[in-house]
Coordinates of C-alpha atoms in Angstrom, one line a residue:
M1 CA 15.5 -10.3 28.2
L2 CA 14.5 -13.6 29.9
L3 CA 12.4 -16.1 28.1
D4 CA 9.7 -18.0 29.8
S5 CA 10.6 -21.7 29.9
G6 CA 7.2 -22.9 31.1
L7 CA 5.4 -25.4 28.9
N8 CA 1.7 -26.1 28.6
T9 CA 1.8 -29.8 27.5
S10 CA -1.9 -30.5 27.6
S11 CA -2.4 -29.7 23.9
F12 CA 0.5 -31.8 22.7
S13 CA -0.2 -33.9 19.6
L14 CA 1.8 -35.7 17.0
T15 CA 0.6 -36.6 13.5
S16 CA 3.7 -37.9 11.9
Q17 CA 4.3 -41.7 11.4
A18 CA 7.3 -43.3 13.0
T19 CA 10.0 -44.0 10.4
S20 CA 13.2 -43.3 12.3
A21 CA 15.7 -46.0 13.2
F22 CA 15.9 -44.4 16.6
T23 CA 13.8 -47.0 18.5
S24 CA 15.7 -47.9 21.6
S25 CA 14.4 -46.5 24.9
S26 CA 17.9 -46.8 26.3
A27 CA 19.2 -44.6 23.5
L28 CA 16.6 -42.0 24.5
T29 CA 17.5 -42.1 28.1
S30 CA 21.2 -41.8 27.3
S31 CA 20.6 -38.7 25.2
T32 CA 18.5 -36.9 27.8
S33 CA 20.4 -37.8 31.0
S34 CA 23.7 -36.5 29.6
G35 CA 22.2 -33.2 28.4
S36 CA 23.9 -33.7 25.0
T37 CA 22.2 -34.0 21.6
I38 CA 22.4 -36.2 18.6
P39 CA 24.0 -34.1 15.9
G40 CA 22.2 -33.2 12.7
L41 CA 18.7 -33.0 11.5
G42 CA 16.1 -34.7 13.8
A43 CA 18.1 -34.5 17.0
L44 CA 14.9 -34.8 19.0
S45 CA 12.8 -36.0 16.2
G46 CA 9.1 -36.6 16.6
K47 CA 9.6 -39.6 14.5
A48 CA 12.2 -41.0 16.9
I49 CA 9.9 -40.5 19.9
L50 CA 6.9 -42.0 18.1
A51 CA 9.0 -45.1 17.5
L52 CA 8.8 -45.7 21.3
G53 CA 5.1 -46.5 21.0
K54 CA 2.0 -44.4 22.0
V55 CA 1.9 -45.7 25.6
T56 CA 5.5 -44.6 26.3
L57 CA 5.0 -41.4 24.3
R58 CA 2.8 -39.7 26.8
G59 CA 5.4 -39.8 29.5
A60 CA 8.8 -39.9 27.7
E61 CA 8.1 -37.3 25.1
Y62 CA 7.0 -34.6 27.5
I63 CA 10.0 -35.2 29.8
V64 CA 12.5 -35.2 26.9
I65 CA 11.3 -32.0 25.3
Q66 CA 10.7 -30.2 28.6
R67 CA 14.1 -30.9 29.9
R68 CA 15.9 -30.2 26.6
L69 CA 13.9 -26.9 25.9
A70 CA 14.5 -25.7 29.5
N71 CA 18.2 -26.3 29.1
I72 CA 18.2 -24.5 25.7
T73 CA 16.2 -21.5 27.0
S74 CA 18.8 -20.8 29.7
K75 CA 21.3 -20.0 27.0
F76 CA 19.2 -17.5 25.1
P77 CA 19.4 -14.8 24.0
H78 CA 23.1 -14.6 23.2
T79 CA 25.5 -12.9 21.0
G80 CA 27.4 -14.4 18.1
A81 CA 30.6 -14.2 20.2
A82 CA 29.2 -16.1 23.2
N83 CA 31.2 -19.3 24.0
I84 CA 28.3 -21.8 24.4
K85 CA 29.1 -25.5 24.4
N86 CA 27.5 -27.5 21.6
I87 CA 25.9 -24.3 20.2
E88 CA 25.6 -25.9 16.8
H89 CA 23.7 -28.9 18.2
I90 CA 21.5 -26.5 20.2
Y91 CA 20.3 -24.8 17.0
D92 CA 19.8 -28.1 15.3
D93 CA 17.4 -29.0 18.2
L94 CA 15.6 -25.7 18.0
L95 CA 15.1 -26.0 14.3
E96 CA 13.8 -29.6 14.8
L97 CA 11.4 -28.5 17.5
S98 CA 10.0 -25.7 15.2
R99 CA 8.8 -28.2 12.6
R100 CA 5.2 -28.1 11.7
D101 CA 2.9 -31.0 12.6
L102 CA 5.6 -32.8 14.7
Y103 CA 5.3 -30.8 17.9
S104 CA 2.5 -28.9 19.7
D105 CA 1.8 -25.3 18.9
T106 CA 2.9 -24.4 22.5
V107 CA 6.4 -25.9 21.9
R108 CA 6.7 -24.5 18.4
D109 CA 5.7 -21.0 19.4
R110 CA 8.2 -21.1 22.3
V111 CA 11.0 -22.2 19.9
L112 CA 10.0 -19.6 17.2
Q113 CA 10.1 -16.9 19.9
I114 CA 13.7 -17.9 20.8
L115 CA 14.8 -17.8 17.1
L116 CA 13.0 -14.5 16.3
V117 CA 14.7 -12.8 19.3
Q118 CA 18.0 -13.8 17.7
I119 CA 16.9 -12.5 14.3
A120 CA 15.6 -9.2 15.8
S121 CA 19.0 -8.6 17.6
R122 CA 20.8 -9.6 14.4
Q123 CA 22.7 -12.5 16.1
T124 CA 22.0 -15.2 13.5
R125 CA 25.4 -16.7 12.5
H126 CA 24.7 -20.0 14.2
L127 CA 21.1 -20.2 13.0
I128 CA 22.1 -19.7 9.4
K129 CA 24.8 -22.3 9.8
S130 CA 22.3 -24.8 11.0
L131 CA 19.8 -23.9 8.3
N132 CA 22.4 -24.7 5.7
K133 CA 22.1 -28.4 6.7
W134 CA 18.4 -28.5 5.9
P135 CA 17.0 -29.3 2.5
P136 CA 15.2 -26.5 0.6
I137 CA 11.8 -27.8 1.3
E138 CA 12.3 -27.7 5.1
I139 CA 13.7 -24.1 4.7
Q140 CA 10.6 -23.2 2.8
I141 CA 8.3 -24.4 5.5
F142 CA 10.4 -22.7 8.2
V143 CA 10.3 -19.4 6.3
S144 CA 6.6 -19.7 5.9
E145 CA 6.3 -20.0 9.7
L146 CA 8.2 -16.8 10.3
I147 CA 6.3 -14.9 7.6
A148 CA 3.0 -15.9 9.0
I149 CA 4.1 -14.2 12.2
L150 CA 5.7 -11.0 10.7
D151 CA 3.5 -10.4 7.7
P152 CA 3.1 -6.6 7.4
L153 CA -0.6 -6.7 6.4
R154 CA -1.5 -9.0 9.3
L155 CA 0.4 -6.8 11.8
S156 CA -1.2 -3.6 10.3
N157 CA -4.7 -4.9 10.6
T158 CA -5.0 -5.7 14.2
H159 CA -3.1 -5.4 17.5
D160 CA -4.4 -8.9 18.3
A161 CA -1.7 -10.2 15.9
R162 CA 0.9 -9.1 18.3
G163 CA 1.1 -12.1 20.5
P164 CA 4.0 -13.1 22.8
V165 CA 6.2 -14.1 19.9
V166 CA 5.8 -10.8 18.1
K167 CA 6.2 -8.8 21.4
A168 CA 9.4 -10.7 22.1
Y169 CA 10.7 -9.9 18.7
Q170 CA 9.8 -6.2 19.0
A171 CA 11.4 -5.9 22.5
S172 CA 14.7 -7.3 21.1
L173 CA 15.1 -4.8 18.4
A174 CA 18.0 -2.4 18.8
T175 CA 17.1 1.2 19.5
W176 CA 18.9 2.3 16.3
E177 CA 16.7 0.1 14.1
S178 CA 14.7 2.4 11.8
H179 CA 12.2 -0.3 10.8
S180 CA 11.1 -3.3 12.8
L181 CA 10.9 -5.7 9.8
V182 CA 14.3 -4.9 8.3
P183 CA 16.3 -7.4 10.5
F184 CA 14.0 -10.2 9.3
V185 CA 14.3 -9.2 5.7
E186 CA 18.1 -8.9 5.9
F187 CA 18.2 -12.3 7.7
L188 CA 16.6 -13.9 4.7
S189 CA 19.1 -12.2 2.4
Q190 CA 21.9 -13.7 4.4
V191 CA 20.3 -17.1 4.3
A192 CA 20.0 -16.9 0.5
Q193 CA 23.6 -15.8 0.2
A194 CA 24.9 -18.6 2.4
H195 CA 22.8 -21.4 0.8
S196 CA 23.1 -21.7 -3.0
Q197 CA 19.9 -23.6 -3.5
V198 CA 17.3 -21.8 -1.3
E199 CA 16.2 -18.8 -3.5
S200 CA 13.1 -20.7 -4.7
A201 CA 12.4 -22.0 -1.2
I202 CA 12.3 -18.5 0.3
L203 CA 10.1 -17.2 -2.5
L204 CA 7.7 -20.1 -2.3
G205 CA 7.7 -19.9 1.5
G206 CA 5.4 -16.8 1.3
M207 CA 8.0 -14.1 0.6
M208 CA 6.2 -12.9 -2.4
E209 CA 3.0 -12.4 -0.4
F210 CA 5.1 -10.6 2.2
L211 CA 6.5 -8.2 -0.5
L212 CA 3.0 -7.6 -2.0
N213 CA 1.6 -6.7 1.4
A214 CA 4.6 -4.5 2.2
Y215 CA 4.0 -2.7 -1.1
A216 CA 0.3 -2.3 -0.4
T217 CA 0.9 -0.8 3.0
N218 CA 3.6 1.4 1.5
F219 CA 6.4 -0.2 3.6
R220 CA 5.0 1.3 6.8
D221 CA 6.3 0.0 10.1
P222 CA 3.4 -1.9 11.7
L223 CA 5.3 -2.3 15.1
A224 CA 6.4 1.3 15.4
E225 CA 4.9 3.0 18.5
T226 CA 5.2 6.4 16.8
E227 CA 5.2 7.6 13.2
P228 CA 4.7 4.1 11.7
G229 CA 4.5 5.7 8.2
S230 CA 7.5 8.0 8.3
F231 CA 9.6 8.3 5.1
H232 CA 12.8 7.2 6.7
R233 CA 11.3 4.0 8.1
K234 CA 9.6 3.2 4.8
S235 CA 12.7 3.8 2.6
T236 CA 14.8 1.5 4.8
L237 CA 12.4 -1.4 4.4
Q238 CA 12.0 -0.8 0.7
A239 CA 15.8 -0.8 0.2
A240 CA 16.1 -4.1 2.2
C241 CA 13.4 -5.7 0.1
D242 CA 15.1 -4.5 -3.1
F243 CA 18.3 -6.1 -2.0
L244 CA 16.6 -9.3 -1.1
L245 CA 14.9 -9.5 -4.5
S246 CA 18.2 -8.8 -6.3
T247 CA 19.7 -11.7 -4.3
L248 CA 16.8 -14.0 -5.0
S249 CA 16.5 -13.3 -8.7
T250 CA 20.0 -14.4 -9.8
R251 CA 18.8 -17.8 -11.1
R252 CA 16.5 -18.2 -14.1
S253 CA 14.3 -20.6 -12.1
S254 CA 13.8 -18.0 -9.3
L255 CA 13.1 -15.3 -11.8
D256 CA 10.4 -17.4 -13.4
I257 CA 8.8 -17.8 -9.9
I258 CA 8.9 -14.1 -9.3
C259 CA 7.4 -13.3 -12.7
G260 CA 4.6 -15.8 -12.0
H261 CA 3.4 -13.7 -9.0
P262 CA 1.3 -10.5 -9.2
F263 CA 3.6 -8.5 -7.0
H264 CA 6.2 -8.2 -9.7
V265 CA 3.9 -6.1 -11.9
L266 CA 3.3 -3.6 -9.0
W267 CA 6.9 -3.3 -7.8
S268 CA 8.6 -0.1 -8.6
V269 CA 11.0 -0.2 -11.6
R270 CA 14.6 -0.7 -10.4
P271 CA 17.7 -1.2 -12.6
Q272 CA 19.0 -4.0 -10.4
L273 CA 15.7 -5.9 -10.7
P274 CA 15.2 -7.0 -14.3
F275 CA 11.7 -8.3 -13.8
T276 CA 10.5 -4.7 -13.2
S277 CA 11.5 -3.5 -16.6
L278 CA 10.6 -6.4 -18.8
I279 CA 6.8 -6.2 -18.4
H280 CA 4.8 -5.8 -21.5
D281 CA 1.6 -3.6 -21.1
R282 CA 2.6 -2.8 -17.6
E283 CA -0.3 -0.3 -17.0
K284 CA -2.9 -2.8 -18.2
R285 CA -1.5 -5.5 -16.1
R286 CA -1.4 -3.3 -13.0
A287 CA -5.1 -2.8 -13.4
E288 CA -5.7 -6.5 -13.8
V289 CA -3.6 -7.3 -10.7
W290 CA -5.5 -4.8 -8.5
N291 CA -8.8 -6.2 -9.7
S292 CA -7.6 -9.8 -8.8
L293 CA -6.4 -9.0 -5.3
T294 CA -8.4 -9.2 -2.1
R295 CA -10.4 -6.2 -1.0
D296 CA -8.3 -5.9 2.1
V297 CA -5.1 -5.5 0.1
V298 CA -6.7 -2.9 -2.3
L299 CA -8.1 -0.8 0.6
W300 CA -4.7 -0.8 2.2
R301 CA -3.2 0.5 -1.1
L302 CA -5.7 3.3 -1.1
H303 CA -5.1 4.1 2.6
S304 CA -1.3 4.1 2.2
T305 CA -1.5 6.2 -0.9
F306 CA -3.5 8.9 0.9
D307 CA -1.1 8.6 3.9
M308 CA 2.0 9.0 1.8
M309 CA 0.7 12.2 0.3
L310 CA 0.2 13.7 3.7
D311 CA 4.0 13.7 4.2
W312 CA 4.9 17.2 3.1
T313 CA 8.6 16.6 3.9
R314 CA 9.0 14.1 1.1
T315 CA 9.2 14.6 -2.7
Y316 CA 8.4 11.9 -5.1
D317 CA 9.8 11.3 -8.6
D318 CA 7.5 11.0 -11.5
S319 CA 7.7 7.2 -11.7
V320 CA 6.2 6.9 -8.2
I321 CA 3.4 9.4 -8.9
Y322 CA 2.7 7.7 -12.2
D323 CA 2.2 4.3 -10.7
V324 CA 0.0 5.8 -8.0
C325 CA -2.1 7.6 -10.6
V326 CA -2.5 4.5 -12.8
D327 CA -3.7 2.5 -9.8
L328 CA -6.1 5.2 -8.6
L329 CA -7.6 6.0 -12.1
E330 CA -8.3 2.3 -12.6
L331 CA -9.7 1.7 -9.1
T332 CA -12.2 4.5 -9.5
G333 CA -14.0 2.2 -11.9
S334 CA -14.3 -0.6 -9.3
S335 CA -17.7 -2.2 -8.9
D336 CA -17.1 -1.9 -5.2
M337 CA -18.4 1.6 -4.3
E338 CA -16.2 2.1 -1.3
I339 CA -13.1 1.2 -3.3
A340 CA -14.1 3.5 -6.2
V341 CA -14.9 6.5 -4.0
R342 CA -11.8 6.1 -1.7
A343 CA -9.7 5.8 -4.9
L344 CA -11.2 9.1 -5.9
R345 CA -10.4 10.7 -2.6
S346 CA -6.8 9.4 -2.8
L347 CA -6.6 10.8 -6.3
H348 CA -7.7 14.1 -5.0
R349 CA -4.8 14.0 -2.5
V350 CA -2.3 13.1 -5.2
I351 CA -3.5 16.0 -7.4
S352 CA -3.4 18.4 -4.5
R353 CA 0.0 17.2 -3.3
G354 CA 1.9 16.9 -6.6
R355 CA -0.1 18.9 -9.1
L356 CA 2.3 19.0 -12.0
S357 CA 3.5 15.4 -11.6
A358 CA -0.2 14.2 -11.4
Q359 CA -1.0 16.1 -14.6
R360 CA 2.0 14.6 -16.4
S361 CA 1.0 11.2 -15.2
I362 CA -2.5 11.5 -16.4
R363 CA -1.4 12.6 -19.8
R364 CA 1.2 9.8 -20.0
Y365 CA -1.4 7.2 -19.1
L366 CA -3.8 8.6 -21.7
S367 CA -1.1 8.3 -24.4
L368 CA -0.6 4.6 -23.5
S369 CA -4.3 3.8 -23.3
S370 CA -7.0 3.4 -25.9
M371 CA -9.3 6.3 -26.3
P372 CA -12.5 4.4 -25.5
H373 CA -10.9 3.0 -22.3
F374 CA -9.8 6.4 -21.0
V375 CA -13.2 7.9 -21.9
E376 CA -14.8 5.2 -19.8
I377 CA -12.5 6.0 -16.9
M378 CA -13.2 9.7 -17.0
S379 CA -16.9 9.2 -17.4
L380 CA -17.0 7.1 -14.2
I381 CA -14.9 9.8 -12.4
L382 CA -17.2 12.6 -13.5
S383 CA -20.3 10.6 -12.7
A384 CA -19.0 9.9 -9.2
L385 CA -18.1 13.6 -8.7
S386 CA -21.5 14.7 -9.8
R387 CA -23.0 12.7 -7.0
I388 CA -20.4 13.7 -4.4
I389 CA -21.7 17.3 -4.8
F390 CA -24.7 16.3 -2.8
P391 CA -23.9 15.9 0.9
D392 CA -26.6 13.2 1.5
S393 CA -25.3 10.9 -1.2
I394 CA -23.5 7.7 -0.2
E395 CA -20.6 8.8 -2.4
A396 CA -20.3 12.0 -0.4
Q397 CA -20.4 10.2 2.9
L398 CA -17.6 7.9 1.7
F399 CA -15.5 10.7 0.1
F400 CA -15.5 13.2 2.9
L401 CA -13.8 12.7 6.3
R402 CA -15.2 13.9 9.6
W403 CA -12.6 16.7 9.9
D404 CA -13.2 18.2 6.5
D405 CA -14.7 21.7 6.9
V406 CA -17.6 23.2 4.9
D407 CA -15.4 25.1 2.5
F408 CA -13.5 22.0 1.5
K409 CA -16.7 20.1 1.0
S410 CA -18.1 22.8 -1.3
N411 CA -14.9 23.0 -3.4
A412 CA -13.4 19.5 -3.5
V413 CA -15.0 18.7 -6.8
L414 CA -13.7 21.9 -8.2
H415 CA -10.2 20.9 -7.4
F416 CA -10.7 18.1 -9.9
I417 CA -12.1 20.5 -12.5
H418 CA -9.1 22.7 -11.8
C419 CA -6.7 19.9 -12.7
F420 CA -8.7 18.7 -15.7
F421 CA -8.9 22.1 -17.5
N422 CA -5.2 22.6 -16.9
I423 CA -4.5 19.4 -18.8
A424 CA -7.2 20.0 -21.4
K425 CA -5.9 23.4 -22.5
E426 CA -2.5 21.8 -23.3
D427 CA -3.5 18.4 -24.5
D428 CA -6.0 18.0 -27.4
A429 CA -6.4 14.3 -26.8
F430 CA -7.4 14.9 -23.1
F431 CA -9.8 17.6 -24.2
E432 CA -11.5 15.1 -26.5
V433 CA -11.7 12.6 -23.6
I434 CA -13.0 15.0 -20.9
Y435 CA -15.5 16.5 -23.3
A436 CA -16.8 13.2 -24.4
A437 CA -17.1 12.2 -20.7
N438 CA -19.4 15.3 -20.2
I439 CA -17.4 17.8 -18.2
L440 CA -20.1 20.4 -18.9
G441 CA -22.6 18.3 -17.1
L442 CA -20.4 18.4 -14.0
L443 CA -20.0 22.2 -14.3
R444 CA -23.7 22.9 -14.5
P445 CA -24.7 22.8 -10.8
F446 CA -21.8 25.1 -9.8
L447 CA -22.6 27.5 -12.5
E448 CA -26.3 27.6 -11.6
M449 CA -25.4 28.3 -8.0
E450 CA -23.2 31.2 -9.0
L451 CA -25.6 32.7 -11.6
R452 CA -28.7 32.4 -9.5
G453 CA -27.1 33.5 -6.2
R454 CA -28.1 30.4 -4.3
G455 CA -26.3 29.7 -1.1
N456 CA -26.7 25.9 -1.6
L457 CA -26.7 23.7 -4.6
A458 CA -30.2 23.1 -6.1
R459 CA -31.5 19.6 -6.2
H460 CA -31.4 18.1 -9.7
D461 CA -33.2 15.3 -11.4
A462 CA -31.6 12.0 -12.2
D463 CA -30.3 13.4 -15.5
L464 CA -27.8 15.7 -13.7
A465 CA -25.1 14.4 -15.9
M466 CA -27.0 15.2 -19.1
V467 CA -26.0 18.7 -20.1
Y468 CA -27.9 19.0 -23.3
D469 CA -31.4 20.2 -22.3
E470 CA -33.4 23.4 -22.4
A471 CA -32.1 24.7 -19.1
D472 CA -28.5 24.4 -20.4
F473 CA -29.3 26.4 -23.5
D474 CA -30.7 29.2 -21.3
I475 CA -27.6 29.2 -19.2
L476 CA -25.2 29.1 -22.2
A477 CA -27.2 31.8 -24.0
S478 CA -26.8 34.0 -20.9
I479 CA -23.1 33.4 -20.9
K480 CA -23.0 34.2 -24.6
G481 CA -24.9 37.5 -24.2
N482 CA -23.2 38.8 -21.1
G483 CA -19.8 37.1 -20.9
L484 CA -19.0 35.1 -17.9
E485 CA -16.7 37.7 -16.4
N486 CA -19.6 40.2 -16.3
L487 CA -22.0 37.6 -14.8
L488 CA -19.4 36.5 -12.3
P489 CA -17.4 39.7 -11.6
R490 CA -14.4 39.7 -9.3
D491 CA -15.4 40.5 -5.7
W492 CA -12.6 41.1 -3.3
D493 CA -15.0 40.8 -0.4
L494 CA -16.0 37.3 -1.2
P495 CA -14.8 34.5 1.2
Y496 CA -11.8 32.7 -0.1
A497 CA -13.7 29.5 -0.9
A498 CA -16.3 31.4 -3.0
A499 CA -13.6 33.4 -4.8
Y500 CA -11.7 30.2 -5.7
R501 CA -14.9 28.6 -7.0
R502 CA -15.7 31.6 -9.1
S503 CA -12.2 31.7 -10.6
V504 CA -12.2 28.0 -11.4
L505 CA -15.6 28.2 -13.2
C506 CA -14.5 31.2 -15.3
R507 CA -11.4 29.5 -16.4
A508 CA -13.1 26.1 -16.9
F509 CA -15.7 27.6 -19.2
D510 CA -13.0 29.5 -21.0
V511 CA -11.2 26.3 -21.8
F512 CA -14.2 24.0 -22.5
M513 CA -16.4 26.4 -24.5
R514 CA -14.0 28.4 -26.7
R515 CA -12.8 25.3 -28.5
G516 CA -15.6 25.8 -31.1
D517 CA -14.7 23.1 -33.5
H518 CA -15.3 20.5 -30.7
H519 CA -18.4 22.1 -29.2
E520 CA -21.9 20.5 -29.3
F521 CA -23.6 23.9 -29.5
P522 CA -23.1 25.3 -33.0
E523 CA -24.6 28.8 -32.1
L524 CA -21.8 29.2 -29.6
W525 CA -18.9 28.2 -31.8
H526 CA -17.9 31.8 -32.6
V527 CA -18.4 33.4 -29.3
E528 CA -15.9 36.1 -28.6
W529 CA -14.9 35.7 -25.0
D530 CA -13.8 38.6 -22.9
D531 CA -10.5 38.1 -21.1
L532 CA -11.4 35.9 -18.2
P533 CA -9.5 35.9 -14.9
S534 CA -6.6 33.6 -15.0
G535 CA -5.6 34.0 -11.4
V536 CA -7.0 32.8 -8.1
E537 CA -8.5 35.4 -5.9
G538 CA -8.8 33.0 -3.0
S539 CA -8.9 29.4 -2.0
D540 CA -10.2 27.3 0.8
Y541 CA -7.8 25.3 2.8
A542 CA -4.9 26.8 0.9
S543 CA -2.1 25.9 3.3
F544 CA -3.2 22.3 3.6
W545 CA -5.1 21.0 0.6
I546 CA -4.0 22.8 -2.5
S547 CA -1.0 24.8 -1.4
Q548 CA 1.0 23.4 -4.3
D549 CA -1.7 24.7 -6.7
I550 CA -1.7 28.3 -5.5
I551 CA 1.9 29.1 -4.8
G552 CA 2.1 32.6 -3.5
F553 CA -1.4 32.7 -2.1
N554 CA -1.5 34.2 1.4
P555 CA -4.7 33.9 3.3
A556 CA -3.7 36.9 5.3
L557 CA -3.6 39.1 2.2
P558 CA -7.0 39.2 0.5
G559 CA -6.7 39.5 -3.2
T560 CA -3.2 38.0 -3.6
L561 CA -3.1 36.2 -7.0
S562 CA -1.2 33.2 -8.3
K563 CA -1.3 31.5 -11.6
M564 CA -3.6 28.6 -12.0
D565 CA -2.1 27.7 -15.3
Q566 CA 1.5 27.2 -14.2

């Protein structure tokens, strides 16, 4: 790959003051006419050129830098084994020309492009050697320049971020690279290993923000032309980031810096990363972190969570599902309606994708939370679900996607109810929470639709969530007198979506109304319930949305059953 050596010098400006002892015009001429460099930091220093005076600057500076950069460009890209004369001094000059505020953006972008091509192709031995000469503060600034170019959130948000520098980096990646950002992360690990004093410099140069954004985007590859979110790509970057963190956290001072940044609370627990296992009140602090981050980062977390659960080829251990569930449960209470509803949609995806893991995670979080806090979370969730039922509501428009079909839209809320009664029948504490949050109020419109034979949900007043009114007593009295199984008999001719809805309602009322000692309706405490159907006669979107919930269900075989309670 050939690098363009043209320079637009019209925007050149220098802001540094002249402090160098390099003041002789003859010395400048000598250095440029021979094509050699002055060894060490500041080989073509802006300070040295400024010492010539502003009049001389306009001509001499441009000539010096143009000639030197053109000479350097002709030697790049190269391999580590290339025999290039004065290669060490060449890298000294490149690093000098990359310095912020001393050279124009045009020159600096050109130099950063040259260096990033070497990083992408993993030919960085000479670059690391030259960086070892720099003080940590200069390395910090240099790292911040690179991170500003390759930040995963910035690259994920817009293609406009992929300017010539990024495109040159991308074009230089080997075909076997599984993730475009791994060479950069591993380069920083090598810098940290080669220089004993730069851990803090790398962290403070923006690396912690880089890691936070990588986590929020679920380590997706923002430069991949196809399958940017594939599991193999993600796991490769995550492993590289874990190794970098283990390298950077060997010193107490570096560990203190890491523990002072929000990302360390979110990072997955790893044995080799002590800061991930020493967090007190980790769940509470995760909620605080997400509430403190920018809206863009939070929305990317929701997007990436939804995206990761679409990958049916990957299984997740409980620790990953638990972190996801904690984040989503807390974000459903966001004052930002879009965040709250999208968190609910992502939670639906997690419940559908990993039902048992999600149920265990919810129970675990309840055991570590205060009862009032968890009642508040569940109340907000049930309140939002009660509005999602109605297709014209803002919540429904945010929750459903354009490709969702009618059956899914009518049963999506029931998928939550399905999950909740499965937990409630096994966990008394969750039963108390979900009951206090008014689960019966959420069940009411579905039950009315089934009992009254309406094809569409009736419109309710603003007190939809208030279950304890005269209409409720009429419905519950009817259930008491006839039994829900008789009121909602099995019908093998029902469409799958309707059969699933009927089965969930029967089972939900079985769970939430036979617990007499908890019930608000004394006259129903001793109702003898007939055996209610415990299987699913059908389901909408079985193979895609809730295939994990109804193992064994075959849409081609009407009436096939599978346990909802397993």
